[in-house]
CSV table of C-alpha atoms in Angstrom, one decimal:
chain,number,residue,atom,x,y,z
A,271,LYS,CA,-21.8,21.3,12.2
A,272,GLN,CA,-19.1,23.8,11.7
A,273,GLU,CA,-16.4,23.1,9.0
A,274,VAL,CA,-13.5,25.2,8.2
A,275,THR,CA,-11.7,25.1,4.9
A,276,GLN,CA,-8.5,26.8,3.9
A,277,ILE,CA,-7.2,27.4,0.3
A,278,PRO,CA,-4.7,26.9,-1.0
A,279,ALA,CA,-3.2,24.1,0.8
A,280,ALA,CA,0.3,25.3,-0.1
A,281,LEU,CA,1.8,28.4,-1.5
A,282,SER,CA,5.3,29.4,-2.6
A,283,VAL,CA,6.2,33.0,-3.3
A,284,PRO,CA,9.3,35.1,-3.7
A,285,GLU,CA,10.4,37.4,-1.0
A,286,GLY,CA,8.8,40.8,-0.9
A,287,GLU,CA,5.5,39.7,-2.4
A,288,ASN,CA,2.2,40.5,-0.8
A,289,LEU,CA,-0.1,37.5,-0.3
A,290,VAL,CA,-3.6,36.5,0.9
A,291,LEU,CA,-4.5,33.3,2.6
A,292,ASN,CA,-8.2,32.2,2.5
A,293,CYS,CA,-10.4,30.6,5.1
A,294,SER,CA,-14.0,29.7,4.7
A,295,PHE,CA,-16.6,28.3,7.2
A,296,THR,CA,-19.9,26.9,6.9
A,297,ASP,CA,-21.8,28.2,9.9
A,298,SER,CA,-21.9,32.0,9.9
A,299,ALA,CA,-22.9,32.0,13.6
A,300,ILE,CA,-19.4,31.9,14.7
A,301,TYR,CA,-18.4,33.7,17.9
A,302,ASN,CA,-14.8,34.8,16.9
A,303,LEU,CA,-12.1,33.8,14.4
A,304,GLN,CA,-8.5,33.2,15.2
A,305,TRP,CA,-5.4,32.9,13.0
A,306,PHE,CA,-2.4,30.9,14.0
A,307,ARG,CA,1.1,30.2,12.8
A,308,GLN,CA,2.6,26.8,13.3
A,309,ASP,CA,6.2,25.9,12.6
A,310,PRO,CA,7.1,22.3,11.8
A,311,GLY,CA,6.9,20.1,14.8
A,312,LYS,CA,6.0,23.1,17.1
A,313,GLY,CA,3.0,24.6,18.8
A,314,LEU,CA,0.5,27.1,17.6
A,315,THR,CA,1.4,30.8,17.8
A,316,SER,CA,-1.7,33.0,17.9
A,317,LEU,CA,-1.5,35.8,15.3
A,318,LEU,CA,-4.7,37.7,15.3
A,319,LEU,CA,-8.2,37.3,16.9
A,320,ILE,CA,-11.2,38.8,15.2
A,321,GLN,CA,-14.1,39.1,17.5
A,322,SER,CA,-17.6,38.6,16.0
A,323,SER,CA,-18.4,42.3,16.1
A,324,GLN,CA,-15.3,43.2,14.2
A,325,ARG,CA,-14.4,43.1,10.6
A,326,GLU,CA,-10.6,43.2,10.7
A,327,GLN,CA,-7.6,43.2,12.9
A,328,THR,CA,-4.1,44.3,12.1
A,329,SER,CA,-0.7,43.4,13.6
A,330,GLY,CA,2.4,44.6,11.9
A,331,ARG,CA,2.5,43.2,8.3
A,332,LEU,CA,-0.5,41.1,9.0
A,333,ASN,CA,-4.1,42.0,8.4
A,334,ALA,CA,-7.1,39.6,8.9
A,335,SER,CA,-10.6,40.3,7.8
A,336,LEU,CA,-13.9,38.6,8.6
A,337,ASP,CA,-17.1,38.5,6.6
A,338,LYS,CA,-19.5,36.4,8.6
A,339,SER,CA,-22.3,36.7,6.0
A,340,SER,CA,-20.2,35.1,3.3
A,341,GLY,CA,-18.5,32.8,5.7
A,342,ARG,CA,-15.0,34.0,4.9
A,343,SER,CA,-11.9,35.3,6.4
A,344,THR,CA,-8.6,36.4,4.8
A,345,LEU,CA,-5.1,36.8,6.2
A,346,TYR,CA,-3.0,39.3,4.3
A,347,ILE,CA,0.7,39.4,4.7
A,348,ALA,CA,2.6,42.3,3.3
A,349,ALA,CA,6.1,42.3,2.1
A,350,SER,CA,6.7,38.6,2.8
A,351,GLN,CA,10.0,37.4,4.3
A,352,PRO,CA,11.6,34.0,4.4
A,353,GLY,CA,10.9,34.0,8.1
A,354,ASP,CA,7.1,34.0,7.4
A,355,SER,CA,7.5,30.4,6.0
A,356,ALA,CA,5.3,28.2,8.2
A,357,THR,CA,1.7,26.7,8.2
A,358,TYR,CA,-1.0,29.2,8.8
A,359,LEU,CA,-4.2,27.9,10.5
A,360,CYS,CA,-7.5,29.6,10.9
A,361,ALA,CA,-9.9,28.5,13.5
A,362,ALA,CA,-13.5,29.4,14.2
A,363,TRP,CA,-14.8,29.7,17.6
A,364,GLY,CA,-18.1,28.0,18.3
A,365,SER,CA,-21.0,30.1,19.3
A,366,SER,CA,-21.4,28.4,22.7
A,367,ASN,CA,-19.6,29.7,25.7
A,368,THR,CA,-17.2,26.9,25.7
A,369,GLY,CA,-15.1,28.7,22.9
A,370,LYS,CA,-13.9,25.5,21.4
A,371,LEU,CA,-12.0,26.0,18.1
A,372,ILE,CA,-12.7,24.4,14.8
A,373,PHE,CA,-9.6,24.3,12.7
A,374,GLY,CA,-9.0,24.4,9.0
A,375,GLN,CA,-6.3,22.2,7.7
A,376,GLY,CA,-3.8,25.0,7.0
A,377,THR,CA,-2.0,26.7,4.4
A,378,THR,CA,1.7,25.9,4.2
A,379,LEU,CA,3.6,29.0,3.1
A,380,GLN,CA,7.2,29.0,1.7
A,381,VAL,CA,8.8,32.4,1.1
A,382,LYS,CA,11.8,32.0,-1.2
A,383,PRO,CA,14.8,34.4,-0.7
B,5,GLU,CA,5.2,37.2,28.1
B,6,PRO,CA,2.9,34.7,29.8
B,7,GLU,CA,2.9,31.2,28.2
B,8,VAL,CA,1.2,27.8,28.4
B,9,THR,CA,3.7,25.3,29.5
B,10,GLN,CA,3.3,21.6,28.7
B,11,THR,CA,5.4,18.6,29.9
B,12,PRO,CA,6.8,16.3,28.8
B,13,SER,CA,7.7,17.6,25.3
B,14,HIS,CA,7.9,14.0,24.1
B,15,GLN,CA,6.5,10.8,25.6
B,16,VAL,CA,7.0,7.2,24.3
B,17,THR,CA,4.8,4.6,25.9
B,18,GLN,CA,3.9,1.1,25.2
B,19,MET,CA,0.4,0.1,24.0
B,20,GLY,CA,-1.9,-0.4,26.9
B,21,GLN,CA,-0.1,1.8,29.2
B,22,GLU,CA,-1.5,4.9,30.9
B,23,VAL,CA,-0.1,8.3,30.3
B,24,ILE,CA,-0.6,11.7,31.9
B,25,LEU,CA,0.0,14.8,30.0
B,26,ARG,CA,0.5,18.1,31.9
B,27,CYS,CA,-0.2,21.7,31.3
B,28,VAL,CA,0.5,24.8,33.4
B,29,PRO,CA,-2.0,27.4,32.2
B,30,ILE,CA,-1.4,31.1,32.2
B,31,SER,CA,-2.2,32.3,35.7
B,32,ASN,CA,-5.4,34.4,35.3
B,33,HIS,CA,-7.0,32.1,32.6
B,34,LEU,CA,-10.3,30.4,33.3
B,35,TYR,CA,-10.9,28.3,30.4
B,36,PHE,CA,-8.8,25.2,29.5
B,37,TYR,CA,-8.8,22.9,26.5
B,38,TRP,CA,-7.0,19.9,25.1
B,39,TYR,CA,-6.6,19.5,21.4
B,40,ARG,CA,-4.7,16.8,19.4
B,41,GLN,CA,-3.1,16.8,15.9
B,42,ILE,CA,-2.4,13.5,14.3
B,43,LEU,CA,0.5,13.8,11.9
B,44,GLY,CA,-0.5,15.5,8.7
B,45,GLN,CA,-4.1,16.2,9.9
B,46,LYS,CA,-6.2,18.9,11.3
B,47,VAL,CA,-5.9,20.1,14.9
B,48,GLU,CA,-8.9,18.5,16.6
B,49,PHE,CA,-10.8,19.6,19.6
B,50,LEU,CA,-10.9,17.1,22.5
B,51,VAL,CA,-12.3,18.8,25.5
B,52,SER,CA,-13.0,22.1,27.3
B,53,PHE,CA,-12.9,22.6,31.1
B,54,TYR,CA,-14.3,25.5,33.1
B,55,ASN,CA,-15.1,26.0,36.8
B,56,ASN,CA,-13.7,22.6,37.6
B,57,GLU,CA,-15.8,20.6,35.2
B,58,ILE,CA,-16.0,19.6,31.6
B,59,SER,CA,-18.1,22.0,29.7
B,60,GLU,CA,-17.8,20.2,26.3
B,61,LYS,CA,-16.2,17.2,24.8
B,62,SER,CA,-15.9,15.8,21.4
B,63,GLU,CA,-16.7,12.3,20.1
B,64,ILE,CA,-12.9,11.4,20.4
B,65,PHE,CA,-13.0,12.1,24.2
B,66,ASP,CA,-14.4,8.8,25.3
B,67,ASP,CA,-14.0,6.9,28.6
B,68,GLN,CA,-10.3,6.3,27.8
B,69,PHE,CA,-9.7,10.0,28.4
B,70,SER,CA,-10.0,12.2,31.6
B,71,VAL,CA,-9.0,15.6,32.6
B,72,GLU,CA,-8.5,17.3,36.0
B,73,ARG,CA,-7.0,20.2,37.8
B,74,PRO,CA,-5.4,18.4,40.8
B,75,ASP,CA,-3.9,21.2,42.6
B,76,GLY,CA,-5.7,24.3,41.2
B,77,SER,CA,-2.8,25.1,38.9
B,78,ASN,CA,-1.8,22.2,36.7
B,79,PHE,CA,-4.3,20.9,34.2
B,80,THR,CA,-3.8,17.3,33.2
B,81,LEU,CA,-5.0,14.9,30.5
B,82,LYS,CA,-5.0,11.2,31.3
B,83,ILE,CA,-5.1,8.5,28.6
B,84,ARG,CA,-5.8,5.1,29.9
B,85,SER,CA,-4.8,2.0,28.0
B,86,THR,CA,-3.2,3.7,25.1
B,87,LYS,CA,-3.6,2.5,21.6
B,88,LEU,CA,-1.4,3.0,18.5
B,89,GLU,CA,-3.9,5.4,17.0
B,90,ASP,CA,-3.5,7.7,20.1
B,91,SER,CA,-0.1,8.7,18.7
B,92,ALA,CA,-0.3,12.4,18.0
B,93,MET,CA,0.7,15.9,19.3
B,94,TYR,CA,-1.5,17.0,22.1
B,95,PHE,CA,-1.9,20.6,22.7
B,96,CYS,CA,-3.1,22.4,25.8
B,97,ALA,CA,-4.8,25.8,25.3
B,98,THR,CA,-6.1,28.4,27.8
B,99,ARG,CA,-7.9,31.7,27.6
B,100,SER,CA,-9.7,34.2,29.9
B,101,LEU,CA,-13.2,35.5,29.3
B,102,HIS,CA,-12.6,37.8,26.2
B,103,THR,CA,-9.1,37.0,25.0
B,104,GLU,CA,-7.7,34.8,22.4
B,105,ALA,CA,-6.7,31.2,23.0
B,106,PHE,CA,-3.1,30.6,23.8
B,107,PHE,CA,-1.5,27.2,23.0
B,108,GLY,CA,1.4,25.4,24.6
B,109,GLN,CA,4.2,23.9,22.6
B,110,GLY,CA,2.6,20.5,22.7
B,111,THR,CA,3.5,17.0,23.9
B,112,ARG,CA,4.3,14.5,21.2
B,113,LEU,CA,2.9,11.1,22.3
B,114,THR,CA,4.3,8.0,20.5
B,115,VAL,CA,2.6,4.7,21.3
B,116,VAL,CA,4.6,1.6,20.4
């Protein structure tokens, strides 16, 4: 049974700092891995999708990597801004065609001005 | 930009009542999902739906729950005889064959 864990649970950094969020999963036979952002009381906004054949994806100041063999993914945020403050969730796609997502508990990021 | 639309944004219902949560998927998407997030907990998978039938469901998705696409566009989640522990944020998600999953803004269900 796939389990996804995110460390740390919370992170507070000063504006401008580069940071890394970690995600680990127990079953390396994942199909894809997706990172989301969730603002308080809001829905999930997709940030990046890494397909199983890929090792990383980049979008603006965000870079996500995937290492299936070690069961890890990281989300790198460059030059953090107060507007980046949110909860970041990673989710592993199951290997079946249904594509259900198994979520981690999230990392709540606070970027201080 | 296309988006998944959910209604209502907030629903308050009495215990034992039935509720229907609605979702309008992105138009060319083929796979549909419902997830829920109890306050302070992980987002949990409920059910996936493809080709007009359930393709997978979790242990949470028991006989109290049902899904359908009544008119080929809307995708609904029905919860019969609601319980206090059904209070949560319910998210609809959709995707096409090789794309990421897109989530709606959620329906906050409060059972009193």
